[in-house]
Short mmCIF file of C-alpha atoms in Angstrom, two decimals:
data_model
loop_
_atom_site.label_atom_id
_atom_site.label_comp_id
_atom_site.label_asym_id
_atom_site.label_seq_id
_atom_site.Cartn_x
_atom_site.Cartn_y
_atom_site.Cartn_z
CA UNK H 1373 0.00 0.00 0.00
CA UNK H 1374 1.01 3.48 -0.14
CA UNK H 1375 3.30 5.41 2.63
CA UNK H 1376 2.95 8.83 2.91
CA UNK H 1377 5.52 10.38 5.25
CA UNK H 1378 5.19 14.07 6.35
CA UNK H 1379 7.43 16.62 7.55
CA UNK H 1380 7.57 18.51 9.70
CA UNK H 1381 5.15 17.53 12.69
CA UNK H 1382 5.40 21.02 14.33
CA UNK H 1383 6.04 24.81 12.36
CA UNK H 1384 5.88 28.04 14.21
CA UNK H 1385 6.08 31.23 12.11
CA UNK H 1386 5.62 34.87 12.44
CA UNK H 1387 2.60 36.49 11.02
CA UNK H 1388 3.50 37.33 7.29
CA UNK H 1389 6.66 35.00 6.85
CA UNK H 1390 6.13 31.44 4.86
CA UNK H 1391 5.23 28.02 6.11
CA UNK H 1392 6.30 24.94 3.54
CA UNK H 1393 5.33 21.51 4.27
CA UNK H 1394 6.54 18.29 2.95
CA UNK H 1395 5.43 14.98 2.06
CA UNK H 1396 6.90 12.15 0.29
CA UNK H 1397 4.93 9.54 -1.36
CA UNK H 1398 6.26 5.42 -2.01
CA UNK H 1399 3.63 4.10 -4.59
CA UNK H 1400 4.61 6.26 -8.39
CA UNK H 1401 1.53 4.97 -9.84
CA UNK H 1402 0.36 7.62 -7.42
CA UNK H 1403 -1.60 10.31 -9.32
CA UNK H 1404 -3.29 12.73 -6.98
CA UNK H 1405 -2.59 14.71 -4.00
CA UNK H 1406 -4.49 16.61 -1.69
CA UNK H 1407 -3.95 18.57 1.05
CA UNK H 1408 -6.39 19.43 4.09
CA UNK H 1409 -6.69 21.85 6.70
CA UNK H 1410 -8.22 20.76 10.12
CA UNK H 1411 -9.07 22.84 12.94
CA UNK H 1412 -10.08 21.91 16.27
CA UNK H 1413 -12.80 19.52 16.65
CA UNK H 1414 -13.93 19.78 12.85
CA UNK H 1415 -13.44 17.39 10.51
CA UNK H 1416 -10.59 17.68 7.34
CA UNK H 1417 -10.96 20.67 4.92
CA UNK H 1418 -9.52 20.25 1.41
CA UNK H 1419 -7.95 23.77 0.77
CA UNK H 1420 -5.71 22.65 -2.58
CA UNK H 1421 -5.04 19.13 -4.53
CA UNK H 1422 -2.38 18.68 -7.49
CA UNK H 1423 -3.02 15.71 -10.41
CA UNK H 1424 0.29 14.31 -11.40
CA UNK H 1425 0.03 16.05 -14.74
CA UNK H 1426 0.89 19.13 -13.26
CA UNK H 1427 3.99 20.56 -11.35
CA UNK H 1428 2.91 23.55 -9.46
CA UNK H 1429 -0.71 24.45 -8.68
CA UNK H 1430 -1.51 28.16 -7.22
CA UNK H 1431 -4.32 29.66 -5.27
CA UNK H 1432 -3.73 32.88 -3.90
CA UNK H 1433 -1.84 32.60 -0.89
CA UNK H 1434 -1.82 28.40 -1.04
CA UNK H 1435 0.43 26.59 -3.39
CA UNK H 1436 1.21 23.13 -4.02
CA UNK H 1437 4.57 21.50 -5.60
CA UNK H 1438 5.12 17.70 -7.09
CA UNK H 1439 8.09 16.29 -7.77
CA UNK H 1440 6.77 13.51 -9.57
CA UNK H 1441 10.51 11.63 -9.79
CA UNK H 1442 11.93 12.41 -6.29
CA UNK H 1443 8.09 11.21 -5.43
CA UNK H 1444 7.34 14.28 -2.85
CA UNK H 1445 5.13 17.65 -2.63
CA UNK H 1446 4.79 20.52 -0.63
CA UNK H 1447 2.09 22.74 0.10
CA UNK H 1448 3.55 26.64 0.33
CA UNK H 1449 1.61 29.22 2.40
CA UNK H 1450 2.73 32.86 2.02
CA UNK H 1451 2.17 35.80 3.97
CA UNK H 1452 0.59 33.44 6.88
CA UNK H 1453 -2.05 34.74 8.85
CA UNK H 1454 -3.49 33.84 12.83
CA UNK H 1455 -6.32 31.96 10.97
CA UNK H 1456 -3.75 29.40 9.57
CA UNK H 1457 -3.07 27.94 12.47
CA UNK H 1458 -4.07 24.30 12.50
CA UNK H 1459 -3.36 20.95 11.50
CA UNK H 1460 -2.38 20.23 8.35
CA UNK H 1461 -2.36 16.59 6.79
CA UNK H 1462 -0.85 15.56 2.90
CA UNK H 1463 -2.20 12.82 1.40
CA UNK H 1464 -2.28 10.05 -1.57
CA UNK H 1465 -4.60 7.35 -3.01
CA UNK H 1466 -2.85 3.91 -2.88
CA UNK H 1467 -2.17 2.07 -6.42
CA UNK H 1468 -2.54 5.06 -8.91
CA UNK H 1469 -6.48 5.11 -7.88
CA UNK H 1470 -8.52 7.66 -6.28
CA UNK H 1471 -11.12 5.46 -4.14
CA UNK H 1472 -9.39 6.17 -0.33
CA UNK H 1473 -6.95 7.97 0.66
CA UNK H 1474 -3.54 7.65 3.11
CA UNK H 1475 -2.69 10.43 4.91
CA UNK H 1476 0.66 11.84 6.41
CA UNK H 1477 1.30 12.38 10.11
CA UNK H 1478 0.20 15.84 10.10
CA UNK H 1479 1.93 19.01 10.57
CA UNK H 1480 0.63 21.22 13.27
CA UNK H 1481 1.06 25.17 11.73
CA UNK H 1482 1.17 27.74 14.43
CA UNK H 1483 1.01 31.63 12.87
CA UNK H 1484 2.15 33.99 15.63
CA UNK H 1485 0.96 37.49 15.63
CA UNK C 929 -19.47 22.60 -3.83
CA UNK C 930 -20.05 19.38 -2.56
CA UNK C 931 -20.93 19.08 0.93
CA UNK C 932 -21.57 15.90 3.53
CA UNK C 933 -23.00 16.09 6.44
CA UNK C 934 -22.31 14.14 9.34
CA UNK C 935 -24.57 13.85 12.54
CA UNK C 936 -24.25 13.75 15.58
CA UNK C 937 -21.15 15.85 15.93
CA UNK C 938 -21.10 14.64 19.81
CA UNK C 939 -22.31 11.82 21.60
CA UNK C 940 -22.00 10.26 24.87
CA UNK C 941 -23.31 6.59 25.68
CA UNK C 942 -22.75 4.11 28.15
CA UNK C 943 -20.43 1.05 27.87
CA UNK C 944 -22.24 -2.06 26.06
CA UNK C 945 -25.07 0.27 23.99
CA UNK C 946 -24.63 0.99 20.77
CA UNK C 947 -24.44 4.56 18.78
CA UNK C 948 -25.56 4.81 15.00
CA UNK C 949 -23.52 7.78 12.93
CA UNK C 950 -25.11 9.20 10.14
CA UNK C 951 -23.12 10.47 6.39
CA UNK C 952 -24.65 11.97 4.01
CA UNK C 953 -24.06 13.50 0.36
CA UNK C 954 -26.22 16.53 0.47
CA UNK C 955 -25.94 17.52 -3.22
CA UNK C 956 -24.46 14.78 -4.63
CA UNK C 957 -24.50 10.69 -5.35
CA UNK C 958 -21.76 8.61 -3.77
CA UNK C 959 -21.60 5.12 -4.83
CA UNK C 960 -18.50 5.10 -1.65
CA UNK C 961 -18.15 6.55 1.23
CA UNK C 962 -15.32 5.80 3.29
CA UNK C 963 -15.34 6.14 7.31
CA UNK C 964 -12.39 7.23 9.41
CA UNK C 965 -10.95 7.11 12.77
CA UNK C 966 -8.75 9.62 14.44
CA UNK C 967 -7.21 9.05 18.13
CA UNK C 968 -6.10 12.65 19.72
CA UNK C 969 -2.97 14.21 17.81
CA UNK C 970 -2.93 11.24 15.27
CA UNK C 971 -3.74 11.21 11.76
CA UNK C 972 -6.79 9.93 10.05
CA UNK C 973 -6.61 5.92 9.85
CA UNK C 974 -9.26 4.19 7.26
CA UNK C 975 -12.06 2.06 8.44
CA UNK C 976 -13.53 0.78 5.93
CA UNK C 977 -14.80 1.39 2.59
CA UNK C 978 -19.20 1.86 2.22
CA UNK C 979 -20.56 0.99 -1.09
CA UNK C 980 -24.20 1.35 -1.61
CA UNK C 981 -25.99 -1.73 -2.25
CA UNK C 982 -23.44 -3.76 -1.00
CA UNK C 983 -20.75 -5.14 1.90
CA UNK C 984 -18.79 -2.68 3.13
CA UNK C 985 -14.96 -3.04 2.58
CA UNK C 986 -13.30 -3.02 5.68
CA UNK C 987 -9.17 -2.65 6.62
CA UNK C 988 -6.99 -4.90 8.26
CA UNK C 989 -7.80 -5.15 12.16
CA UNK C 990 -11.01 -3.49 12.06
CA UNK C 991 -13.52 -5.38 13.32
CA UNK C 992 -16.60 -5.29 10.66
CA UNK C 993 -19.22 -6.93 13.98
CA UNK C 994 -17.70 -4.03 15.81
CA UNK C 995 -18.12 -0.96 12.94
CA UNK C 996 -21.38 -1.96 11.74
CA UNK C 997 -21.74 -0.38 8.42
CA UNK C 998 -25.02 0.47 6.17
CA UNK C 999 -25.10 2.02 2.59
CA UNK C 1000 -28.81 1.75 1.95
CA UNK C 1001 -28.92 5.07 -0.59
CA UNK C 1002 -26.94 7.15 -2.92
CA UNK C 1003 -27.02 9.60 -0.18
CA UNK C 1004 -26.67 7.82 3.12
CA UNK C 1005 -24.18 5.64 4.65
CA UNK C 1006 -24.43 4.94 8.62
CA UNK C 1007 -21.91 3.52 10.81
CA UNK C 1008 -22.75 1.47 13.99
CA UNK C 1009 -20.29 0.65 16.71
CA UNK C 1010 -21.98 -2.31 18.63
CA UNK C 1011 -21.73 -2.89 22.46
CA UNK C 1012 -19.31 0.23 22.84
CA UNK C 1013 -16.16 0.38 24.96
CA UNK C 1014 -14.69 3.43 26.34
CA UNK C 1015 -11.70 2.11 23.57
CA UNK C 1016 -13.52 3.20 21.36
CA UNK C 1017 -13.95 6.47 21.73
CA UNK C 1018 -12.66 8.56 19.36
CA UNK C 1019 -13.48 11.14 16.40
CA UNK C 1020 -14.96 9.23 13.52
CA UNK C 1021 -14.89 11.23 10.22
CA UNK C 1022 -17.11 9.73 7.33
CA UNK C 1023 -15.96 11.52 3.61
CA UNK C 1024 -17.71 10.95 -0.11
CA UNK C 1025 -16.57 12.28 -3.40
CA UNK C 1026 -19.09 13.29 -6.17
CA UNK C 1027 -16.35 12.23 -9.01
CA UNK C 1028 -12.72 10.45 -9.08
CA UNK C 1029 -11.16 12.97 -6.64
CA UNK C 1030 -12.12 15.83 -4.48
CA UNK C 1031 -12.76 13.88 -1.31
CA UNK C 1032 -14.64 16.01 0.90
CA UNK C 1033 -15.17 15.29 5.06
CA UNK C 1034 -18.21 15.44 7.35
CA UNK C 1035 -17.99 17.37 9.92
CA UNK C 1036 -17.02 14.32 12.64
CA UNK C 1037 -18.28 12.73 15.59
CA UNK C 1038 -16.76 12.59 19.29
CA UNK C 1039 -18.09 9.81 20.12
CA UNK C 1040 -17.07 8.95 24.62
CA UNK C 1041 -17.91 5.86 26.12
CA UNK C 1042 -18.60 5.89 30.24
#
């Protein structure tokens, strides 16, 4: 199955600075990846996803790398606001399909005024 | 966009009852649903896998008399945990997609077991 591996587990920044996040990825028939944001008590919210096609995907403030050979992408967060803060969690659908997903460890993102 | 809805968002029972959690596709069909289960701090772990009109899919070391699941409708997929054990509380996440990707999450249940 696949392993999704994510890095790092903890990332304090100052209000306006960047946050990246990484994840790496073990099956390459592997051809979508998502990432979600999850606050407190709620459940996962997808905030940007990549299809292997592509290299870089942008939306406003949130954008998402894949290195389809070195098998890992990041999710890039500029000018970071208080309302970042949470949990962030990567993830990749096992055998080049899209019918579950594995998720990475998680990456708690703390924006400090 | 697509949205599921997930309900109760909290509920407390006693040990040995059971508790029924409802998912549903609110604009949308979903032939699959999939159910989750997150322990404090940890990452999302797959259940199982809820396809209508037939058995559930279920991963390794889940127990499917345990996680009772029920796909009755293109909109509905229920999960029962039987005879409950304060081990099993936890925050159960259901999610449904209305194509190949774009997996979107309920809202969760804390489910606690006295």
């Amino acid at each position: 199955g696949e392993n999704v591996e994510q890095h790092p587990s903890t990332l304090s920044v100052q209000e306006g600075d960047s946050a990246v996040i990484k994840c790496t990825y073990s099956d390459s028939a592997s051809n979508y990846f998502p990432w979600y944001k999850q606050e407190l008590g709620k459940g996962p919210q997808l905030i940007i996803d990549i299809r292997s096609n592509v290299g870089e995907k942008k939306d406003q403030r949130i954008a998402v790398t894949l290195n389809k050979t070195a098998k890992h992408f990041s999710l890039h967060i500029t000018e970071t606001q208080p309302e970042d803060s949470a949990v962030y969690f990567c993830a990749a659908p096992p055998r080049g399909g899209a019918n579950n997903l594995f998720f990475g460890t998680g990456t708690r993102l703390t924006v400090i005024p | 966009g697509a949205v599921v809805s997930q309900h109760p968002s909290r509920v407390i029972c006693k040990s040995g009852t059971s508790v029924k959690i409802e998912c549903r596709s609110l604009d949308f069909q979903a032939t699959t649903m999939f159910w989750y289960r997150q322990f404090p701090k940890k990452s999302l772990m797959l259940m199982a896998t809820s396809n209508e009109g037939s058995k559930a899919t279920y991963e390794q070391g889940v127990e499917k008399d345990k996680f009772l699941i029920n796909h009755a409708s293109l909109t509905l997929s229920t999960l029962t945990v039987t005879s409950a054990h304060p081990e099993d509380s936890s925050f159960y996440i259901c999610s449904a997609s209305p194509g190949t990707y774009g997996y979107t999450f309920g809202s969760g249940t804390r489910l606690t077991v006295v």
